[in-house]
Amino acid sequence: MAPMLAALALLALISVSEQGPHEKRLLNSLLNSYNTLERPVANESEPLEVKFGLTLQQIIDVDEKNQLLITNIWLSLEWNDYNLRWNDSDYGGVKDLRITPNKLWKPDVLMYNSADEGFDGTYQTNVVVRNNGSCLYVPPGIFKSTCKIDITWFPFDDQHCDMKFGSWTYDGNQLDLVLKDEAGGDLSDFITNGEWYLIGMPGKKNTITYACCPEPYVDVTFTIMIRRRTLYYFFNLIVPCVLISSMALLGFTLPPDSGEKLTLGTYFNCIMFMVASSVVLTVVVLNYHHRTADIHEMPQWIKTVFLQWLPWILRMSRPGKKITRKTIMMSNRMRELELKERSSKSLLANVLDIDDDFRHVPPPPNSTASTGNLGPGTDFRRSFVRPSTMEDVGGGLGSHHRELHLILRELQFITARMKKADEEAELISDWKFAAMVVDRFCLFVFTLFTIIATVAVLLSAPHIIVQ
Ligand SMILES: *[C@@H]1O[C@H](CO)[C@@H](O)[C@H](O)[C@H]1NC(C)=O
Ligand SMILES: *[C@@H]1O[C@H](CO)[C@@H](O)[C@H](O)[C@H]1NC(C)=O
Ligand SMILES: *[C@@H]1O[C@H](CO)[C@@H](O)[C@H](O)[C@H]1NC(C)=O
Ligand SMILES: *[C@@H]1O[C@H](CO)[C@@H](O)[C@H](O)[C@H]1NC(C)=O
């Protein structure tokens, strides 16, 4: 048993140690005459095909201000090196080798729109070389690329960032870039980003022949399509905006006496304008609400607009006063009549058949006529002037009449005062009603404005919520 085991161990040792000399011999035979500058093709007039692919690991940052995109990407380049082929049975079964890229020819593929300090941000990893000559080079790197960022629809924006790769010196007749995967970049290892949602990463091969030169120029362009996650902005920007605008609306439903109307108001971009105008209108409402008769008269146009037509349109009513088209017409007729009546005598003066104007005392009436045909109820005017006793009939009649005039004057003074107080109360109530009408009108207009603006802005965005 023991010699058998020893022999096996020796065999294993020999086979292990055999790998070393074989690989060394192989490397020597491969690289001794190898020139890293030589394009490794069998026929020089044929292009060398390089399969190019890309694995997106992570979007590190989207720098809107500097228009930069920073990503963690693994490139993948695959080509066949005519000079790196061997028969593995000649070299102890060594099928593949890992060789540092500076010892080999490798395609000088670079990212054209790089904004990196070192321009090429890749880490130079080993190239895996197989015995049939195929080379696989997968350099990882942090890529800083330029990207045209359009924030017209912020925060509902999509960004398309291009990454253009191509050979820096070889043209399409010498080095032909081919997409490894027609679908584009490999996203299977992608680490999701908190701010951006990755829509896709298509790739496209472009072959351009410029007017100057006959040879084609080949590049492979990958487009990173990302969409901003709006949930954060929805809760931190849009919801407060909507809330503030609705607060501005609620202000119009508050009674002016509560005094809080003016304290409502906070300021955000588009809502700023609305809030500002709502504050201005609230000031107007408060001004109307606190107007009194001795300082302000109500102009006719305000009466027509705020006490008749607007309340009618807004279907508002005042206690004891119905507002319809008919009542508006009627009140206008009444006003005309009133104006006419004002020029005529007062009722009391009419009843007593005396002049309203007391600046000159009227001549004593014909005494014989007044005492002549007196009878209760025959004539109200006459019975009112009837003397109380028969003794007064003669000489006392003149003084009675003067007293009556004094009473009439007092009465007129009192009724004038009462009338004035009534009118003032009515005017104040009119102003208050006008304020209420303006408030209601603003509530309608601003509600309409807010709904239309909110809906229009949200609907015109290309997409609203991405999660
Ligand atoms: C090289 O390729 C060209 C074009 O494909 C062909 O015409 C030529 O015969 C090839 N030469 C050899 C030595 O194979
Ligand atoms: C590799 O070498 C072995 C023996 O040396 C030979 O039999 C075989 O045909 C060779 N294979 C190729 C592909 O040349
Ligand atoms: C070389 O060999 C590998 C694996 O053995 C294979 O996948 C590849 O297609 C081969 N390449 C060529 C050009 O034959
Ligand atoms: C009173 O009126 C009568 C008839 O209307 C008239 O004849 C008489 O002269 C009048 N008397 C006085 C004092 O004016």
PDB file of C-alpha atoms in Angstrom, residues 270-372:
ATOM      1  CA  CYS A 270     -46.860  79.503  -9.189  1.00  0.00           C
ATOM      2  CA  ILE A 271     -49.060  79.653  -6.122  1.00  0.00           C
ATOM      3  CA  MET A 272     -47.231  82.831  -5.125  1.00  0.00           C
ATOM      4  CA  PHE A 273     -49.222  84.849  -7.629  1.00  0.00           C
ATOM      5  CA  MET A 274     -52.494  83.347  -6.469  1.00  0.00           C
ATOM      6  CA  VAL A 275     -51.745  83.899  -2.818  1.00  0.00           C
ATOM      7  CA  ALA A 276     -50.679  87.477  -3.474  1.00  0.00           C
ATOM      8  CA  SER A 277     -53.864  88.294  -5.348  1.00  0.00           C
ATOM      9  CA  SER A 278     -55.936  86.541  -2.729  1.00  0.00           C
ATOM     10  CA  VAL A 279     -54.355  88.733  -0.055  1.00  0.00           C
ATOM     11  CA  VAL A 280     -55.076  91.854  -2.095  1.00  0.00           C
ATOM     12  CA  LEU A 281     -58.693  90.777  -2.537  1.00  0.00           C
ATOM     13  CA  THR A 282     -58.985  89.957   1.142  1.00  0.00           C
ATOM     14  CA  VAL A 283     -57.871  93.488   1.923  1.00  0.00           C
ATOM     15  CA  VAL A 284     -60.596  94.755  -0.406  1.00  0.00           C
ATOM     16  CA  VAL A 285     -63.123  92.543   1.339  1.00  0.00           C
ATOM     17  CA  LEU A 286     -62.086  93.759   4.792  1.00  0.00           C
ATOM     18  CA  ASN A 287     -62.175  97.341   3.573  1.00  0.00           C
ATOM     19  CA  TYR A 288     -65.729  96.902   2.270  1.00  0.00           C
ATOM     20  CA  HIS A 289     -66.759  95.061   5.383  1.00  0.00           C
ATOM     21  CA  HIS A 290     -65.741  97.881   7.736  1.00  0.00           C
ATOM     22  CA  ARG A 291     -67.084 100.833   5.767  1.00  0.00           C
ATOM     23  CA  THR A 292     -69.598 103.096   7.519  1.00  0.00           C
ATOM     24  CA  ALA A 293     -72.159 105.519   6.257  1.00  0.00           C
ATOM     25  CA  ASP A 294     -70.553 108.738   7.539  1.00  0.00           C
ATOM     26  CA  ILE A 295     -67.306 108.079   5.660  1.00  0.00           C
ATOM     27  CA  HIS A 296     -68.370 106.234   2.580  1.00  0.00           C
ATOM     28  CA  GLU A 297     -71.237 106.507   0.229  1.00  0.00           C
ATOM     29  CA  MET A 298     -71.975 103.528  -1.952  1.00  0.00           C
ATOM     30  CA  PRO A 299     -71.533 104.390  -5.599  1.00  0.00           C
ATOM     31  CA  GLN A 300     -74.306 103.275  -7.887  1.00  0.00           C
ATOM     32  CA  TRP A 301     -72.046 100.916  -9.882  1.00  0.00           C
ATOM     33  CA  ILE A 302     -71.085  99.015  -6.713  1.00  0.00           C
ATOM     34  CA  LYS A 303     -74.752  98.737  -5.838  1.00  0.00           C
ATOM     35  CA  THR A 304     -75.568  97.398  -9.270  1.00  0.00           C
ATOM     36  CA  VAL A 305     -72.606  95.008  -9.480  1.00  0.00           C
ATOM     37  CA  PHE A 306     -72.205  93.756  -5.917  1.00  0.00           C
ATOM     38  CA  LEU A 307     -75.714  93.990  -4.542  1.00  0.00           C
ATOM     39  CA  GLN A 308     -77.697  92.943  -7.580  1.00  0.00           C
ATOM     40  CA  TRP A 309     -76.031  91.206 -10.484  1.00  0.00           C
ATOM     41  CA  LEU A 310     -73.160  89.294  -8.821  1.00  0.00           C
ATOM     42  CA  PRO A 311     -75.359  87.909  -6.012  1.00  0.00           C
ATOM     43  CA  TRP A 312     -77.912  86.927  -8.634  1.00  0.00           C
ATOM     44  CA  ILE A 313     -75.225  85.126 -10.696  1.00  0.00           C
ATOM     45  CA  LEU A 314     -73.761  83.492  -7.586  1.00  0.00           C
ATOM     46  CA  ARG A 315     -77.257  82.564  -6.291  1.00  0.00           C
ATOM     47  CA  MET A 316     -76.760  84.401  -3.006  1.00  0.00           C
ATOM     48  CA  SER A 317     -79.577  85.828  -0.950  1.00  0.00           C
ATOM     49  CA  ARG A 318     -80.020  88.169   1.986  1.00  0.00           C
ATOM     50  CA  PRO A 319     -82.559  87.608   4.717  1.00  0.00           C
ATOM     51  CA  GLY A 320     -85.761  89.348   3.742  1.00  0.00           C
ATOM     52  CA  LYS A 321     -84.491  90.172   0.287  1.00  0.00           C
ATOM     53  CA  LYS A 322     -84.828  87.844  -2.601  1.00  0.00           C
ATOM     54  CA  ILE A 323     -82.535  88.524  -5.506  1.00  0.00           C
ATOM     55  CA  THR A 324     -83.916  87.592  -8.875  1.00  0.00           C
ATOM     56  CA  ARG A 325     -83.918  89.271 -12.242  1.00  0.00           C
ATOM     57  CA  LYS A 326     -87.390  90.595 -11.456  1.00  0.00           C
ATOM     58  CA  THR A 327     -86.448  92.153  -8.114  1.00  0.00           C
ATOM     59  CA  ILE A 328     -83.386  93.779  -9.681  1.00  0.00           C
ATOM     60  CA  MET A 329     -85.553  95.370 -12.361  1.00  0.00           C
ATOM     61  CA  MET A 330     -88.163  96.375  -9.786  1.00  0.00           C
ATOM     62  CA  SER A 331     -85.676  97.958  -7.435  1.00  0.00           C
ATOM     63  CA  ASN A 332     -84.278  99.976 -10.308  1.00  0.00           C
ATOM     64  CA  ARG A 333     -87.805 101.224 -11.122  1.00  0.00           C
ATOM     65  CA  MET A 334     -88.386 101.968  -7.424  1.00  0.00           C
ATOM     66  CA  ARG A 335     -85.232 104.025  -7.280  1.00  0.00           C
ATOM     67  CA  GLU A 336     -86.424 106.166 -10.181  1.00  0.00           C
ATOM     68  CA  LEU A 337     -89.775 106.684  -8.511  1.00  0.00           C
ATOM     69  CA  GLU A 338     -88.096 107.545  -5.222  1.00  0.00           C
ATOM     70  CA  LEU A 339     -86.005 110.202  -6.912  1.00  0.00           C
ATOM     71  CA  LYS A 340     -89.171 111.716  -8.338  1.00  0.00           C
ATOM     72  CA  GLU A 341     -90.964 111.571  -4.987  1.00  0.00           C
ATOM     73  CA  ARG A 342     -88.158 113.278  -3.151  1.00  0.00           C
ATOM     74  CA  SER A 343     -88.955 116.475  -5.019  1.00  0.00           C
ATOM     75  CA  SER A 344     -92.541 116.401  -3.761  1.00  0.00           C
ATOM     76  CA  LYS A 345     -93.783 117.216  -0.227  1.00  0.00           C
ATOM     77  CA  SER A 346     -93.595 114.892   2.753  1.00  0.00           C
ATOM     78  CA  LEU A 347     -96.635 112.864   3.771  1.00  0.00           C
ATOM     79  CA  LEU A 348     -97.324 114.772   6.960  1.00  0.00           C
ATOM     80  CA  ALA A 349     -97.069 118.103   5.227  1.00  0.00           C
ATOM     81  CA  ASN A 350     -99.386 116.773   2.602  1.00  0.00           C
ATOM     82  CA  VAL A 351    -101.899 115.718   5.238  1.00  0.00           C
ATOM     83  CA  LEU A 352    -101.780 119.072   7.000  1.00  0.00           C
ATOM     84  CA  ASP A 353    -101.732 120.899   3.705  1.00  0.00           C
ATOM     85  CA  ILE A 354     -98.791 123.026   4.730  1.00  0.00           C
ATOM     86  CA  ASP A 355     -95.500 123.868   3.224  1.00  0.00           C
ATOM     87  CA  ASP A 356     -92.627 121.589   4.125  1.00  0.00           C
ATOM     88  CA  ASP A 357     -90.341 124.554   4.277  1.00  0.00           C
ATOM     89  CA  PHE A 358     -90.461 126.257   7.687  1.00  0.00           C
ATOM     90  CA  ARG A 359     -88.274 129.191   6.904  1.00  0.00           C
ATOM     91  CA  HIS A 360     -91.369 131.378   6.449  1.00  0.00           C
ATOM     92  CA  VAL A 361     -94.416 130.937   8.658  1.00  0.00           C
ATOM     93  CA  PRO A 362     -97.545 130.531   6.556  1.00  0.00           C
ATOM     94  CA  PRO A 363    -100.330 133.144   6.923  1.00  0.00           C
ATOM     95  CA  PRO A 364    -103.012 132.194   9.400  1.00  0.00           C
ATOM     96  CA  PRO A 365    -105.790 130.405   7.643  1.00  0.00           C
ATOM     97  CA  ASN A 366    -109.286 131.797   7.209  1.00  0.00           C
ATOM     98  CA  SER A 367    -110.714 131.374  10.693  1.00  0.00           C
ATOM     99  CA  THR A 368    -114.328 131.705   9.772  1.00  0.00           C
ATOM    100  CA  ALA A 369    -113.972 128.999   7.162  1.00  0.00           C
ATOM    101  CA  SER A 370    -112.352 126.591   9.657  1.00  0.00           C
ATOM    102  CA  THR A 371    -114.980 127.092  12.353  1.00  0.00           C
ATOM    103  CA  GLY A 372    -117.924 127.354  10.004  1.00  0.00           C
TER     104      GLY A 372
END
